[in-house]
PDB file of C-alpha atoms in Angstrom:
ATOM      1  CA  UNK M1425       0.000   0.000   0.000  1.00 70.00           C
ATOM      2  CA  UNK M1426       1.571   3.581  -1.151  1.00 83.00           C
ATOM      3  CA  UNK M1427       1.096   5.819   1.468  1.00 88.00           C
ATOM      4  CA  UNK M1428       2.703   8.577  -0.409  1.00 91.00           C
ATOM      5  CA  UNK M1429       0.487   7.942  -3.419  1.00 90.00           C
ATOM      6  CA  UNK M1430      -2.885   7.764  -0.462  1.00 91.00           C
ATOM      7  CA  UNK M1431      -1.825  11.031   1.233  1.00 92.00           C
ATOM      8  CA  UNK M1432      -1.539  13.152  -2.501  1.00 93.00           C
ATOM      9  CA  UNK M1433      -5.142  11.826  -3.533  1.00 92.00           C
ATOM     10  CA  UNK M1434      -6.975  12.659  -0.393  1.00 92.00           C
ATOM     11  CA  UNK M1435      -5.135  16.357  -0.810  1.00 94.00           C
ATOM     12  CA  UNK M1436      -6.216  16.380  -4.257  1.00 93.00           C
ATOM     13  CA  UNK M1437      -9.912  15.110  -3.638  1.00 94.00           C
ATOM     14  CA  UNK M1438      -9.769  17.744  -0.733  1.00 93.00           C
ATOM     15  CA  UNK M1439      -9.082  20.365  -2.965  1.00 94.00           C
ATOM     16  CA  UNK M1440     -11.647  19.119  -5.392  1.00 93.00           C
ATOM     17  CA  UNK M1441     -14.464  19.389  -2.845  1.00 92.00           C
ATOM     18  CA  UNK M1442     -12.528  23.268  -2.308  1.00 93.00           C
ATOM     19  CA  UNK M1443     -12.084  22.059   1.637  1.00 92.00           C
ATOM     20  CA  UNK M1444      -9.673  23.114   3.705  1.00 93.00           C
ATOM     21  CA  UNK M1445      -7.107  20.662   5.836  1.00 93.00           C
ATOM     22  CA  UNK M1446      -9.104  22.666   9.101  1.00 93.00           C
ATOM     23  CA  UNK M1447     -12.672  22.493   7.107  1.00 93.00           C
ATOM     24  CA  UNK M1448     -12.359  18.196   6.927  1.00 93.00           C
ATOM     25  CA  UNK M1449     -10.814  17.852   9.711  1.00 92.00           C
ATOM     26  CA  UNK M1450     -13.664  19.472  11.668  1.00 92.00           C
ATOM     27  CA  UNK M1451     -16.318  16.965   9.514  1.00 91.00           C
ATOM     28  CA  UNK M1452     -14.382  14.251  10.742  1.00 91.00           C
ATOM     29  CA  UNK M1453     -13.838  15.020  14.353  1.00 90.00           C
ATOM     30  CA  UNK M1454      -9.849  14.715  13.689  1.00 91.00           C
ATOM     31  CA  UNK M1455      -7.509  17.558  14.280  1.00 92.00           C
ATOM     32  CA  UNK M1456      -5.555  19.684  10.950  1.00 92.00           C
ATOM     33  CA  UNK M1457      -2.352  17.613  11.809  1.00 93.00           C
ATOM     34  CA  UNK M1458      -3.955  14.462  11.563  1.00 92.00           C
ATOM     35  CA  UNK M1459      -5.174  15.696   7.914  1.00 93.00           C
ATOM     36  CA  UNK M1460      -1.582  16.802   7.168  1.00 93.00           C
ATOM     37  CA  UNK M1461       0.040  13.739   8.471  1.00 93.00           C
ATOM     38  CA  UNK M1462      -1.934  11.980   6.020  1.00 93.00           C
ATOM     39  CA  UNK M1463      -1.670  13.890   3.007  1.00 93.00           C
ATOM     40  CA  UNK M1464       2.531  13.969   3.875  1.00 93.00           C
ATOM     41  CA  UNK M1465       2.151  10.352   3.424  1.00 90.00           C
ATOM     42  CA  UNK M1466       2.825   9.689   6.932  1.00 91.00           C
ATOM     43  CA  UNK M1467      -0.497   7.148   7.968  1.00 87.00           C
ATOM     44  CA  UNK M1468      -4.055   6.236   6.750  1.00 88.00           C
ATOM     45  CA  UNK M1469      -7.126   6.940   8.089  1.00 88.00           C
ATOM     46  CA  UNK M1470      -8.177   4.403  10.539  1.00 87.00           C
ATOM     47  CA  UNK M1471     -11.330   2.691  10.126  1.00 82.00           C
ATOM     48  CA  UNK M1472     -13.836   4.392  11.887  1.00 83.00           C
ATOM     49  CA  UNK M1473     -12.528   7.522   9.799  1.00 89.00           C
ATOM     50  CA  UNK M1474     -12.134   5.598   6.545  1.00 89.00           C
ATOM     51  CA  UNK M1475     -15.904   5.673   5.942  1.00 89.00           C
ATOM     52  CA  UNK M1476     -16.588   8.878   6.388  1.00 92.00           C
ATOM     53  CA  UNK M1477     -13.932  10.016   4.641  1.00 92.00           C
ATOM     54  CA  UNK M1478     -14.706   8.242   1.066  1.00 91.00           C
ATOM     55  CA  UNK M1479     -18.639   9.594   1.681  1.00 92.00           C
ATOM     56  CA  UNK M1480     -17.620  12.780   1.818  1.00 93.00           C
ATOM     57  CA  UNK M1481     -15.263  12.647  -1.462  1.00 93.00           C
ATOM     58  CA  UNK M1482     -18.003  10.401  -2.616  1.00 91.00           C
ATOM     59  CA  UNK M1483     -15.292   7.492  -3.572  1.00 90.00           C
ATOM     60  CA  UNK M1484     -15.204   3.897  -2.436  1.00 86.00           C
ATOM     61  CA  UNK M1485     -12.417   2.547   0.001  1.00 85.00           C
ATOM     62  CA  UNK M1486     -10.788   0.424  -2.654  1.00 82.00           C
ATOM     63  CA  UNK M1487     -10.825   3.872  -4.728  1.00 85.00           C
ATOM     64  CA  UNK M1488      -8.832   5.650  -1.138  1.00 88.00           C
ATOM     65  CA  UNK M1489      -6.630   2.900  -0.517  1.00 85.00           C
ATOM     66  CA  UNK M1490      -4.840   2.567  -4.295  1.00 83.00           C
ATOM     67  CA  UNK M1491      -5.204   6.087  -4.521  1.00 87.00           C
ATOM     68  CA  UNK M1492      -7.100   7.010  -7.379  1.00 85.00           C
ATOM     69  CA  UNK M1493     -10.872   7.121  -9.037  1.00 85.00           C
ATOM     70  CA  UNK M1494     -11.555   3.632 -10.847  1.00 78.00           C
ATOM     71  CA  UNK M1495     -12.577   3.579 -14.463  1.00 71.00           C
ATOM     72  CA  UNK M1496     -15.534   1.108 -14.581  1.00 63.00           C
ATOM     73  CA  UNK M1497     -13.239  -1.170 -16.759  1.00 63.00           C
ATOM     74  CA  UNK M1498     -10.627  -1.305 -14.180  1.00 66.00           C
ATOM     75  CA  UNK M1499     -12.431  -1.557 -11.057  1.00 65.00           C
ATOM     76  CA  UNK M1500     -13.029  -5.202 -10.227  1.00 66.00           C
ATOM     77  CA  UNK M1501      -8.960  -5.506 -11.194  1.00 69.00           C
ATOM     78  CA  UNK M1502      -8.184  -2.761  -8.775  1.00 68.00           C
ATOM     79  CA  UNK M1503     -10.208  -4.113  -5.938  1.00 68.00           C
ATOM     80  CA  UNK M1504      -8.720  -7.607  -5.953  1.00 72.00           C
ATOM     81  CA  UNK M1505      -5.213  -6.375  -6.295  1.00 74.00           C
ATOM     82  CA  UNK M1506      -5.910  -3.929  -3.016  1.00 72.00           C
ATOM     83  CA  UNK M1507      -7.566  -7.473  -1.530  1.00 74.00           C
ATOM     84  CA  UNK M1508      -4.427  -8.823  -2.338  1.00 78.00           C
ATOM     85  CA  UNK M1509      -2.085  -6.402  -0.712  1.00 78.00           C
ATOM     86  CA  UNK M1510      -4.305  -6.133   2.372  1.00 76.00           C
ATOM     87  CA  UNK M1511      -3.855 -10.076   2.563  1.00 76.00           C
ATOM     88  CA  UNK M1512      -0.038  -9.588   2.398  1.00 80.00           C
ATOM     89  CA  UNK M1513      -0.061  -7.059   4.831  1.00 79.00           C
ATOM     90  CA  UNK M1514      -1.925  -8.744   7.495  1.00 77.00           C
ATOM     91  CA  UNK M1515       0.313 -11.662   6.745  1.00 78.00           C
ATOM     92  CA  UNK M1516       3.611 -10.273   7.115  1.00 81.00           C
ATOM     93  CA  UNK M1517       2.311  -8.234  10.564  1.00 80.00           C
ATOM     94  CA  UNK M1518       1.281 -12.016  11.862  1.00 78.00           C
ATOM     95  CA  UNK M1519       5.047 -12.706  10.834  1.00 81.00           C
ATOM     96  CA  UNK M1520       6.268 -10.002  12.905  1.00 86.00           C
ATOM     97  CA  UNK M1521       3.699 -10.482  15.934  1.00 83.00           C
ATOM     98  CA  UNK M1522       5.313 -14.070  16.213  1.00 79.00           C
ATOM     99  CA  UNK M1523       8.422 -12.923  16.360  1.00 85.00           C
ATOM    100  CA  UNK M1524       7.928 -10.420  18.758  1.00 85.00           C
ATOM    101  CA  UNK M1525       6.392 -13.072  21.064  1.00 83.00           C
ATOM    102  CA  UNK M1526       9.338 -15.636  20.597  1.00 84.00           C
ATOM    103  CA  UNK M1527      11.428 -12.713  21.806  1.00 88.00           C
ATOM    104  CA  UNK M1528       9.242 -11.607  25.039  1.00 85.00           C
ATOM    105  CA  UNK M1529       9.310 -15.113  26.259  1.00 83.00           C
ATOM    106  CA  UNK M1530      12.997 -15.377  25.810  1.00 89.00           C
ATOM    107  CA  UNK M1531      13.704 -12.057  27.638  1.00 88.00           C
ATOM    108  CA  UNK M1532      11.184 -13.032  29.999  1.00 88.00           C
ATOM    109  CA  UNK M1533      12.917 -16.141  31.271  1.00 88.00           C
ATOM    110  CA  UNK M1534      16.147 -14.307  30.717  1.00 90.00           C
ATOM    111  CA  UNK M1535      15.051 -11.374  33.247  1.00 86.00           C
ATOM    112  CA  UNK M1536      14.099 -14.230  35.508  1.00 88.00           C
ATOM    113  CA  UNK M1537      16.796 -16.357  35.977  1.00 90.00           C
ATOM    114  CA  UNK M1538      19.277 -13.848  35.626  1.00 90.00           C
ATOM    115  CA  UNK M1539      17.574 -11.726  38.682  1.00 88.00           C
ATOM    116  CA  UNK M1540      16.996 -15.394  40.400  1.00 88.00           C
ATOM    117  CA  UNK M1541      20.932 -15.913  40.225  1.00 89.00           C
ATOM    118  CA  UNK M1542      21.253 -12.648  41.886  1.00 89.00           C
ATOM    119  CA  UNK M1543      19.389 -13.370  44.645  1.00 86.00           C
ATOM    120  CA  UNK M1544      20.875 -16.538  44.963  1.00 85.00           C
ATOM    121  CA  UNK M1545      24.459 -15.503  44.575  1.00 87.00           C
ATOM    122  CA  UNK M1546      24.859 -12.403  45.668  1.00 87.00           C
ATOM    123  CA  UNK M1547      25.320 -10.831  49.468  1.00 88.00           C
ATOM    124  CA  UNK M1548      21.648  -9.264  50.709  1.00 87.00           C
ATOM    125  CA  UNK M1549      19.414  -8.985  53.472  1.00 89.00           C
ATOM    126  CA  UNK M1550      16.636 -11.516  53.081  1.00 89.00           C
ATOM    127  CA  UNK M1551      13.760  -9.391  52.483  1.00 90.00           C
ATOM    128  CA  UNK M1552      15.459  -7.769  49.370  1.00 90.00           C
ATOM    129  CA  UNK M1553      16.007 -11.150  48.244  1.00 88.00           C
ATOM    130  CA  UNK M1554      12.514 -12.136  48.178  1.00 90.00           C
ATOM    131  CA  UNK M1555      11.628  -9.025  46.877  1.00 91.00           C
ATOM    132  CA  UNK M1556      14.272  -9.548  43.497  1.00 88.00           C
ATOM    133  CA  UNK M1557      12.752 -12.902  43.480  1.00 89.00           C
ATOM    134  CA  UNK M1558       8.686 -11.630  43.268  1.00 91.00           C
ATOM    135  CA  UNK M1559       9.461  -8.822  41.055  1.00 89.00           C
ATOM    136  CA  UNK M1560      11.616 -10.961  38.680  1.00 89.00           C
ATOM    137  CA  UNK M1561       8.526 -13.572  38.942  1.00 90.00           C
ATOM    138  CA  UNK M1562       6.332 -10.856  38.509  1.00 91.00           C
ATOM    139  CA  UNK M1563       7.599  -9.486  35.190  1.00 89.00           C
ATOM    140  CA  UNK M1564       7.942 -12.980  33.657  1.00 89.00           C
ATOM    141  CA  UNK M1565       4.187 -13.497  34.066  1.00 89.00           C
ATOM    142  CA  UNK M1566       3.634 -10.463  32.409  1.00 90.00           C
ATOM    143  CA  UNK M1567       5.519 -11.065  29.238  1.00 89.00           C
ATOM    144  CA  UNK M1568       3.755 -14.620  29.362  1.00 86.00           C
ATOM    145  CA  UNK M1569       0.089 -12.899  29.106  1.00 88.00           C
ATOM    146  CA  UNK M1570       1.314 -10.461  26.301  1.00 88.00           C
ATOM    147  CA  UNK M1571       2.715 -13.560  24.444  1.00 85.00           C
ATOM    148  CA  UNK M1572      -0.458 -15.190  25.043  1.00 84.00           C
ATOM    149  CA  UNK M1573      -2.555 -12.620  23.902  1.00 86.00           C
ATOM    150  CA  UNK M1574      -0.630 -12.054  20.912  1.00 85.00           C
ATOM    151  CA  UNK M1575      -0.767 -15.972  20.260  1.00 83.00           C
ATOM    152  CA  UNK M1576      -4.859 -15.936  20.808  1.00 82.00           C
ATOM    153  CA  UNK M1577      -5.536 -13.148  18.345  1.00 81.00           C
ATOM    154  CA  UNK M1578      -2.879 -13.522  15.543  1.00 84.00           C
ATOM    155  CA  UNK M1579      -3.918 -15.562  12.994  1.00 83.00           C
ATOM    156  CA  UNK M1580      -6.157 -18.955  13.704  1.00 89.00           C
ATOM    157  CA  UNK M1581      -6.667 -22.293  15.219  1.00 92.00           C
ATOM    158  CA  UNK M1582      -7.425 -24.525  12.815  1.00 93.00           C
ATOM    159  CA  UNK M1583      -9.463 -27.858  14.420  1.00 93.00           C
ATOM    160  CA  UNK M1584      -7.820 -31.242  13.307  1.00 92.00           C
ATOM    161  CA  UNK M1585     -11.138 -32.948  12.874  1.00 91.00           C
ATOM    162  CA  UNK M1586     -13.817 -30.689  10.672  1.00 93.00           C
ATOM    163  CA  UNK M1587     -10.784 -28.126   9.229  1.00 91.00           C
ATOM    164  CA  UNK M1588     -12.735 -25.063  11.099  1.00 92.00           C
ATOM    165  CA  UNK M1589     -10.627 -22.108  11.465  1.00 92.00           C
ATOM    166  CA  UNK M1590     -11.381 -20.321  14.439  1.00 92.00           C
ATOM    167  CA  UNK M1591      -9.945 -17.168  17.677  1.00 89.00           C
ATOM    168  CA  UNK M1592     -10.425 -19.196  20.766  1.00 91.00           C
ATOM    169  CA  UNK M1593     -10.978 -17.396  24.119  1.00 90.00           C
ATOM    170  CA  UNK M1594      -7.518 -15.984  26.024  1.00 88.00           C
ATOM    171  CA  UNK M1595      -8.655 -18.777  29.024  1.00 89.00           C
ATOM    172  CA  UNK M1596      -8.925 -21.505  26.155  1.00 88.00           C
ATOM    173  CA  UNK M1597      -5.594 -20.450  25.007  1.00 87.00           C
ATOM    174  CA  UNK M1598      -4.485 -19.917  29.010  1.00 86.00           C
ATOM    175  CA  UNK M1599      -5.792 -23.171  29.528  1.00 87.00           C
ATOM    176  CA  UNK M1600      -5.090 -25.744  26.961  1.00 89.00           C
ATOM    177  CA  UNK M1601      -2.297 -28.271  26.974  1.00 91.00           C
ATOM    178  CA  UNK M1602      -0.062 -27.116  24.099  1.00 88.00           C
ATOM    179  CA  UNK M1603       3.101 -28.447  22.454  1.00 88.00           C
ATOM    180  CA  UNK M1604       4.488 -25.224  20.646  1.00 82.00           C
ATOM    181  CA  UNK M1605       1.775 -23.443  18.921  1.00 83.00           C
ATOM    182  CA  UNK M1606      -0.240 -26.549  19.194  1.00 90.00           C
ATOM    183  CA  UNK M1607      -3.228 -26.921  21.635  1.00 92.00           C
ATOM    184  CA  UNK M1608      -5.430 -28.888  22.807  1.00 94.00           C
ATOM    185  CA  UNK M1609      -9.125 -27.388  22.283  1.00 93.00           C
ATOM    186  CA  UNK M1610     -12.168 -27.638  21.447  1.00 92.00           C
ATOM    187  CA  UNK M1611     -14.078 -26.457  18.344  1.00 92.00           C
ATOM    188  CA  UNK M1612     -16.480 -24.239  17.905  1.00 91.00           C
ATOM    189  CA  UNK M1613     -18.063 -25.951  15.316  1.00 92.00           C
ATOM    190  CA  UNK M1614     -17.552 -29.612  15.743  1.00 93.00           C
ATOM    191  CA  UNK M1615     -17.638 -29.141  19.206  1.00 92.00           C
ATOM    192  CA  UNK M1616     -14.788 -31.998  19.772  1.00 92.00           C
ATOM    193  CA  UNK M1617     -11.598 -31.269  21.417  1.00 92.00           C
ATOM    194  CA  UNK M1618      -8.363 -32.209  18.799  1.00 93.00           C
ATOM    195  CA  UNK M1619      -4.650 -30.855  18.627  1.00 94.00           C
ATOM    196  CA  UNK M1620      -5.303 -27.850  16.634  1.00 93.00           C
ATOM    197  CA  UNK M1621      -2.549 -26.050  14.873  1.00 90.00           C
ATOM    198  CA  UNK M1622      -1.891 -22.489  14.641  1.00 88.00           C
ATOM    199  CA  UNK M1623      -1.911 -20.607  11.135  1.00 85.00           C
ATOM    200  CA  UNK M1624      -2.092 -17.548  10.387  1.00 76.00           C
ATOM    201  CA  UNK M1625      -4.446 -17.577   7.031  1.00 69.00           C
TER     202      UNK M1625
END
């Protein structure tokens, strides 16, 4: 998605309409900078704004997102290309939301047994001890739940027996035996419990 190429259209349907950045940003309850931001390329509108945005140009959202008015030769082509890149996006942020958990849990247990050596090992009154040992315990549990969460909401479970993709619950994720990104649940659809595997499309 060409944010550059996003930010000069909404400028130029802005002008079209003869609007200033201040005059659409007060019809859609953002401020001027957020308007600028977009028009230097910098973001998109988020989806609440999206919406109102293309009424008020009178455009579609595939039109916003490539950036320019469709021809009604070249529309169906345009939409499934922007499908397409959407896809890829959403992919490749599942990518990078995997990896981000893989590296919480390893500084998690990192920031635990390192502080847990410390308390071990090194000279300290008692208390303090204790305390290294619940706040080290504390912050470990705490990159666990964001690691979980990410796991529950990135991509799907997909059930062993019927093929059902499917977000389980954060406790059915909390819960379940697992081996990897593995668990053991059960489906929403087939209602039996199977080993179902993680993938994200």
């Amino acid at each position: 998605m060409d944010y550059t190429k996003i930010g000069n259209f909404i400028m130029s349907e802005r002008k079209a309409k003869k609007l200033t950045q201040a005059k659409l940003a007060e019809k859609l309850f953002v401020s001027e900078k957020t308007i600028s931001k977009w028009e230097n390329g910098n973001g998109i509108p988020d989806t609440n704004t999206l919406q109102k945005l293309c009424n008020i140009f009178e455009i579609t959202i595939n039109e916003l997102l490539n950036g320019e008015r469709f021809s009604a030769e070249n529309y169906e082509n345009k939409a499934e290309n922007i499908l397409l890149q959407l896809q890829k996006t959403t992919e490749e942020n599942n990518k990078m939301f995997f990896r981000l958990e893989i590296v919480l849990v390893i500084l998690g247990l990192m920031f635990l047994f390192s502080f847990i050596a410390i308390a071990s090992f090194v000279q300290m009154a008692n208390w303090l001890r204790i305390i290294l040992i619940i706040y080290a315990v504390f912050i470990f549990l705490l990159t666990a739940m964001v690691g979980l969460r990410i796991e529950q909401v990135v991509g799907f479970y997909e059930c062993r027996k019927c093929k059902h993709k499917f977000i389980p619950t954060f406790k059915q994720v909390n819960l379940a035996m697992h081996i990897g990104r593995t668990r053991y649940m059960k489906c929403p659809k087939c209602n039996k419990k199977s080993w179902c595997r993680k993938v994200l499309k």
